[in-house]
Tab-separated table of C-alpha atoms and ligand atoms in Angstrom:
chain	number	residue	atom	x	y	z
A	149	MET	CA	48.795	185.321	54.876
A	150	ALA	CA	52.384	186.488	54.625
A	151	GLY	CA	52.246	185.747	50.923
A	152	GLN	CA	50.304	188.967	50.883
A	153	LEU	CA	52.990	190.923	52.692
A	154	THR	CA	54.319	193.591	50.351
A	155	THR	CA	55.607	196.419	52.505
A	156	ILE	CA	57.952	196.580	55.494
A	157	GLY	CA	58.426	199.700	57.589
A	158	PHE	CA	61.493	200.159	59.764
A	159	ASP	CA	61.860	202.438	62.734
A	160	ALA	CA	65.201	204.274	62.733
A	161	ASP	CA	66.426	205.251	66.224
A	162	ASP	CA	67.604	202.220	68.200
A	163	THR	CA	66.303	199.925	65.479
A	164	LEU	CA	68.671	200.741	62.598
A	165	TRP	CA	71.134	202.890	64.496
A	166	GLN	CA	72.065	203.805	68.069
A	167	ASN	CA	70.249	206.751	69.603
A	168	GLU	CA	69.192	206.413	73.226
A	169	ARG	CA	72.769	205.894	74.397
A	170	PHE	CA	73.553	209.489	73.373
A	171	PHE	CA	70.611	210.737	75.409
A	172	ARG	CA	71.854	208.744	78.413
A	173	LEU	CA	75.332	210.244	78.113
A	174	THR	CA	73.858	213.740	78.019
A	175	GLN	CA	71.647	212.961	81.013
A	176	ALA	CA	74.734	211.925	82.939
A	177	ARG	CA	76.342	215.245	82.011
A	178	PHE	CA	73.143	217.039	83.086
A	179	ALA	CA	73.263	215.302	86.478
A	180	GLU	CA	76.912	216.266	86.859
A	181	LEU	CA	76.254	219.922	86.053
A	182	LEU	CA	73.450	220.136	88.624
A	183	ALA	CA	74.988	217.898	91.279
A	184	ASP	CA	75.162	220.815	93.738
A	185	PHE	CA	71.412	221.299	93.587
A	186	ALA	CA	69.859	217.821	93.561
A	187	PRO	CA	70.860	214.137	93.656
A	188	PRO	CA	70.983	212.335	90.296
A	189	GLU	CA	67.839	210.269	90.802
A	190	ALA	CA	65.711	213.257	91.704
A	191	LEU	CA	67.081	215.107	88.695
A	192	MET	CA	66.205	212.229	86.362
A	193	ASP	CA	62.676	212.084	87.787
A	194	ARG	CA	62.165	215.810	87.312
A	195	LEU	CA	63.596	215.685	83.804
A	196	LEU	CA	61.315	212.825	82.821
A	197	GLU	CA	58.331	214.730	84.201
A	198	ALA	CA	59.324	217.743	82.116
A	199	GLU	CA	59.725	215.599	78.993
A	200	ARG	CA	56.324	214.021	79.581
A	201	ARG	CA	54.761	217.489	79.981
A	202	ASN	CA	56.487	218.896	76.933
A	203	VAL	CA	56.431	216.157	74.332
A	204	GLY	CA	53.007	217.266	73.097
A	205	HIS	CA	54.391	220.768	72.469
A	206	TYR	CA	57.918	220.064	71.274
A	207	GLY	CA	57.543	216.641	69.703
A	208	PHE	CA	60.248	213.993	69.928
A	209	GLY	CA	63.911	214.750	69.488
A	210	ILE	CA	67.010	216.469	70.749
A	211	LYS	CA	65.781	220.064	70.667
A	212	GLY	CA	62.826	219.288	72.916
A	213	PHE	CA	65.100	217.289	75.190
A	214	VAL	CA	67.448	220.268	75.606
A	215	LEU	CA	64.545	222.592	76.404
A	216	SER	CA	63.296	220.120	79.013
A	217	MET	CA	66.772	219.945	80.582
A	218	ILE	CA	66.912	223.750	80.790
A	219	GLU	CA	63.415	223.909	82.276
A	220	THR	CA	64.365	221.292	84.881
A	221	ALA	CA	67.604	223.143	85.671
A	222	ILE	CA	65.614	226.327	86.338
A	223	GLU	CA	63.200	224.409	88.582
A	224	VAL	CA	65.711	222.539	90.707
A	225	THR	CA	67.869	225.613	91.284
A	226	ASP	CA	64.898	227.822	92.239
A	227	GLU	CA	65.677	229.966	89.208
A	228	ARG	CA	69.328	230.386	90.146
A	229	VAL	CA	70.868	228.143	87.512
A	230	PRO	CA	74.169	229.679	86.373
A	231	ALA	CA	74.295	230.780	82.743
A	232	ALA	CA	77.402	228.603	82.332
A	233	VAL	CA	75.267	225.532	83.055
A	234	ILE	CA	72.703	226.563	80.416
A	235	ARG	CA	75.566	227.090	77.999
A	236	ASP	CA	76.913	223.597	78.728
A	237	LEU	CA	73.473	222.039	78.266
A	238	LEU	CA	73.119	223.761	74.898
A	239	ALA	CA	76.588	222.547	73.949
A	240	ALA	CA	75.686	218.994	74.976
A	241	GLY	CA	72.601	219.178	72.745
A	242	GLN	CA	74.637	220.435	69.807
A	243	GLU	CA	77.093	217.628	70.311
A	244	MET	CA	74.213	215.153	70.147
A	245	LEU	CA	73.149	216.704	66.850
A	246	ARG	CA	76.613	215.987	65.482
A	247	HIS	CA	77.184	212.488	66.809
A	248	PRO	CA	78.227	210.039	64.099
A	249	ILE	CA	75.879	207.255	63.067
A	250	GLU	CA	76.447	203.812	64.544
A	251	LEU	CA	74.434	201.217	62.679
A	252	MET	CA	72.900	198.364	64.659
A	253	PRO	CA	74.310	194.915	63.925
A	254	GLU	CA	72.621	193.267	60.936
A	255	ALA	CA	70.601	196.371	60.042
A	256	ARG	CA	72.075	196.806	56.608
A	257	GLU	CA	72.114	193.081	55.846
A	258	ALA	CA	68.469	192.636	56.848
A	259	ILE	CA	67.307	195.483	54.650
A	260	LEU	CA	69.445	194.275	51.749
A	261	ALA	CA	68.000	190.788	52.077
A	262	LEU	CA	64.434	192.098	51.858
A	263	ALA	CA	64.765	195.075	49.552
A	264	GLY	CA	64.392	193.192	46.279
A	265	THR	CA	61.197	191.461	47.318
A	266	TYR	CA	59.376	193.991	49.489
A	267	ARG	CA	58.770	197.688	49.481
A	268	ILE	CA	60.975	199.044	52.276
A	269	LEU	CA	60.016	202.161	54.211
A	270	LEU	CA	61.741	204.193	56.903
A	271	ILE	CA	59.223	205.525	59.412
A	272	THR	CA	60.699	207.667	62.168
A	273	LYS	CA	59.844	210.532	64.468
A	274	GLY	CA	62.124	213.173	65.925
A	275	ASP	CA	63.603	216.452	64.733
A	276	LEU	CA	63.258	216.634	60.948
A	277	LEU	CA	66.725	217.981	60.244
A	278	ASP	CA	68.396	215.538	62.621
A	279	GLN	CA	66.623	212.530	61.138
A	280	GLU	CA	67.523	213.639	57.612
A	281	ARG	CA	71.148	214.015	58.661
A	282	LYS	CA	71.247	210.576	60.250
A	283	LEU	CA	69.609	208.944	57.258
A	284	ALA	CA	72.139	210.577	54.922
A	285	GLN	CA	75.046	209.479	57.130
A	286	SER	CA	73.721	205.952	57.549
A	287	GLY	CA	74.398	205.081	53.925
A	288	LEU	CA	71.050	203.254	53.904
A	289	GLY	CA	69.086	205.985	52.134
A	290	GLU	CA	69.031	204.375	48.705
A	291	LEU	CA	67.620	201.132	50.065
A	292	PHE	CA	64.332	202.731	51.063
A	293	ASP	CA	61.388	203.066	48.705
A	294	GLY	CA	59.913	205.721	50.962
A	295	VAL	CA	60.889	207.805	53.992
A	296	GLU	CA	58.366	209.238	56.453
A	297	ILE	CA	59.538	211.534	59.247
A	298	VAL	CA	56.449	212.079	61.364
A	299	SER	CA	55.554	214.026	64.496
A	300	ASP	CA	54.087	210.966	66.198
A	301	LYS	CA	53.386	207.325	65.413
A	302	THR	CA	49.734	206.473	65.737
A	303	ALA	CA	47.497	203.808	64.221
A	304	PRO	CA	45.836	206.265	61.772
A	305	ARG	CA	49.286	207.516	60.781
A	306	TYR	CA	50.468	203.992	60.009
A	307	GLY	CA	47.248	203.328	58.102
A	308	ALA	CA	47.835	206.415	55.950
A	309	ILE	CA	51.534	205.644	55.349
A	310	PHE	CA	50.952	202.028	54.352
A	311	ALA	CA	48.084	203.087	52.077
A	312	ARG	CA	50.220	205.721	50.408
A	313	HIS	CA	53.399	203.695	49.939
A	314	GLY	CA	52.099	200.148	49.861
A	315	ASP	CA	48.924	198.094	49.664
A	316	GLY	CA	47.456	199.083	52.997
A	317	ALA	CA	48.269	198.082	56.563
A	318	GLU	CA	46.881	194.549	56.134
A	319	ARG	CA	49.761	193.771	53.798
A	320	ALA	CA	52.385	195.643	55.780
A	321	MET	CA	54.738	195.065	58.682
A	322	MET	CA	56.359	197.538	61.074
A	323	VAL	CA	59.665	196.677	62.739
A	324	GLY	CA	61.025	198.603	65.690
A	325	ASN	CA	62.336	198.809	69.238
A	326	SER	CA	59.380	200.695	70.694
A	327	LEU	CA	56.269	198.756	71.638
A	328	LYS	CA	54.417	202.000	72.172
A	329	SER	CA	55.362	203.737	68.912
A	330	ASP	CA	56.301	201.016	66.452
A	331	VAL	CA	54.573	197.789	67.354
A	332	ILE	CA	51.235	198.437	69.029
A	333	PRO	CA	49.890	201.233	66.792
A	334	ALA	CA	50.962	199.314	63.661
A	335	ILE	CA	49.059	196.247	64.876
A	336	GLU	CA	46.076	198.449	65.696
A	337	ALA	CA	46.191	199.691	62.120
A	338	GLY	CA	46.030	196.083	60.892
A	339	ALA	CA	49.718	195.498	60.124
A	340	TRP	CA	52.213	193.061	61.570
A	341	GLY	CA	54.170	194.485	64.488
A	342	VAL	CA	57.677	193.130	65.033
A	343	PHE	CA	59.417	194.066	68.265
A	344	VAL	CA	63.223	194.137	68.273
A	345	PRO	CA	64.114	195.203	71.816
A	346	HIS	CA	67.072	197.456	72.495
A	347	ASP	CA	68.728	197.333	75.910
A	348	LEU	CA	68.234	201.088	76.277
A	349	THR	CA	64.722	202.338	75.663
A	350	TRP	CA	63.278	205.648	76.779
A	351	GLU	CA	60.700	205.449	79.598
A	352	LEU	CA	58.003	207.042	77.502
A	353	GLU	CA	58.286	204.265	74.880
A	354	HIS	CA	57.487	201.396	77.233
A	355	ALA	CA	54.290	199.354	76.931
A	356	ASP	CA	53.228	195.749	77.489
A	357	PRO	CA	53.962	193.458	74.537
A	358	PRO	CA	50.746	192.210	72.881
A	359	ARG	CA	52.036	188.628	72.940
A	360	ALA	CA	48.671	187.022	72.300
A	361	HIS	CA	48.104	188.920	69.071
A	362	ALA	CA	48.485	186.839	65.907
A	363	ARG	CA	50.339	189.653	64.171
A	364	PHE	CA	52.883	190.256	66.941
A	365	ALA	CA	56.413	188.874	66.805
A	366	GLU	CA	59.574	189.486	68.806
A	367	LEU	CA	63.132	189.079	67.556
A	368	GLN	CA	66.518	189.216	69.262
A	369	HIS	CA	68.047	191.209	66.423
A	370	LEU	CA	67.330	192.280	62.853
A	371	GLY	CA	69.318	189.362	61.448
A	372	GLU	CA	66.346	187.151	62.343
A	373	LEU	CA	63.881	189.181	60.299
A	374	PRO	CA	64.262	187.529	56.864
A	375	ASP	CA	63.697	184.103	58.447
A	376	LEU	CA	60.657	185.311	60.338
A	377	ILE	CA	59.154	186.638	57.130
A	378	ALA	CA	59.946	183.411	55.290
A	379	ARG	CA	58.270	181.422	58.092
A	380	LEU	CA	55.150	183.545	57.877
A	381	GLY	CA	54.864	182.488	54.243
B	68	MG	MG1	63.203	203.603	68.003
């Protein structure tokens, strides 16, 4: 079956490079700035609620995250949040948009090992400009046969991407750290779904692993991917 595999899609954030850790650092700063108004745990709960409410309007990424922090700050202060706090939240967001790329271990090696044999795609969601910046800084750009920056990752979206860039989802694989966005919808589309967990994963990306599915696999790190693909053959 894997003899038919022609196309491999990679998620970007927390699969090829670090991402969530920068959100966590900013959340800690957010909690610090609003410590006079609410305890950290309550703040995190309110922020997550706001993100859940807003993701359908703002999409995924730093800009939406900053707007949700500001909205939460207004709520928890009963509309008395000091302008200096808003300014600091905006500054924290801008700092996130400038953070340097930190590649995950084995990311480059895994892609290099597969790039000659398979069509390699980058499939990511988030702010367009930010994802383009990170891809450029990663130094991985030339290794990809196609790049798709999408508003959300759904089964029909994967079906369309693998049809456009490859030979359809049946002959494709998606590799990523999010069960909800990378693995499950890719499997639903008919592709392989390979889960590479990251120790920090955003609440809204959690889902149960489809361990019983024949096209599901889980790896400790990307260095194991070439062997997995060889075994499938
Ligand atoms: Mg990810």
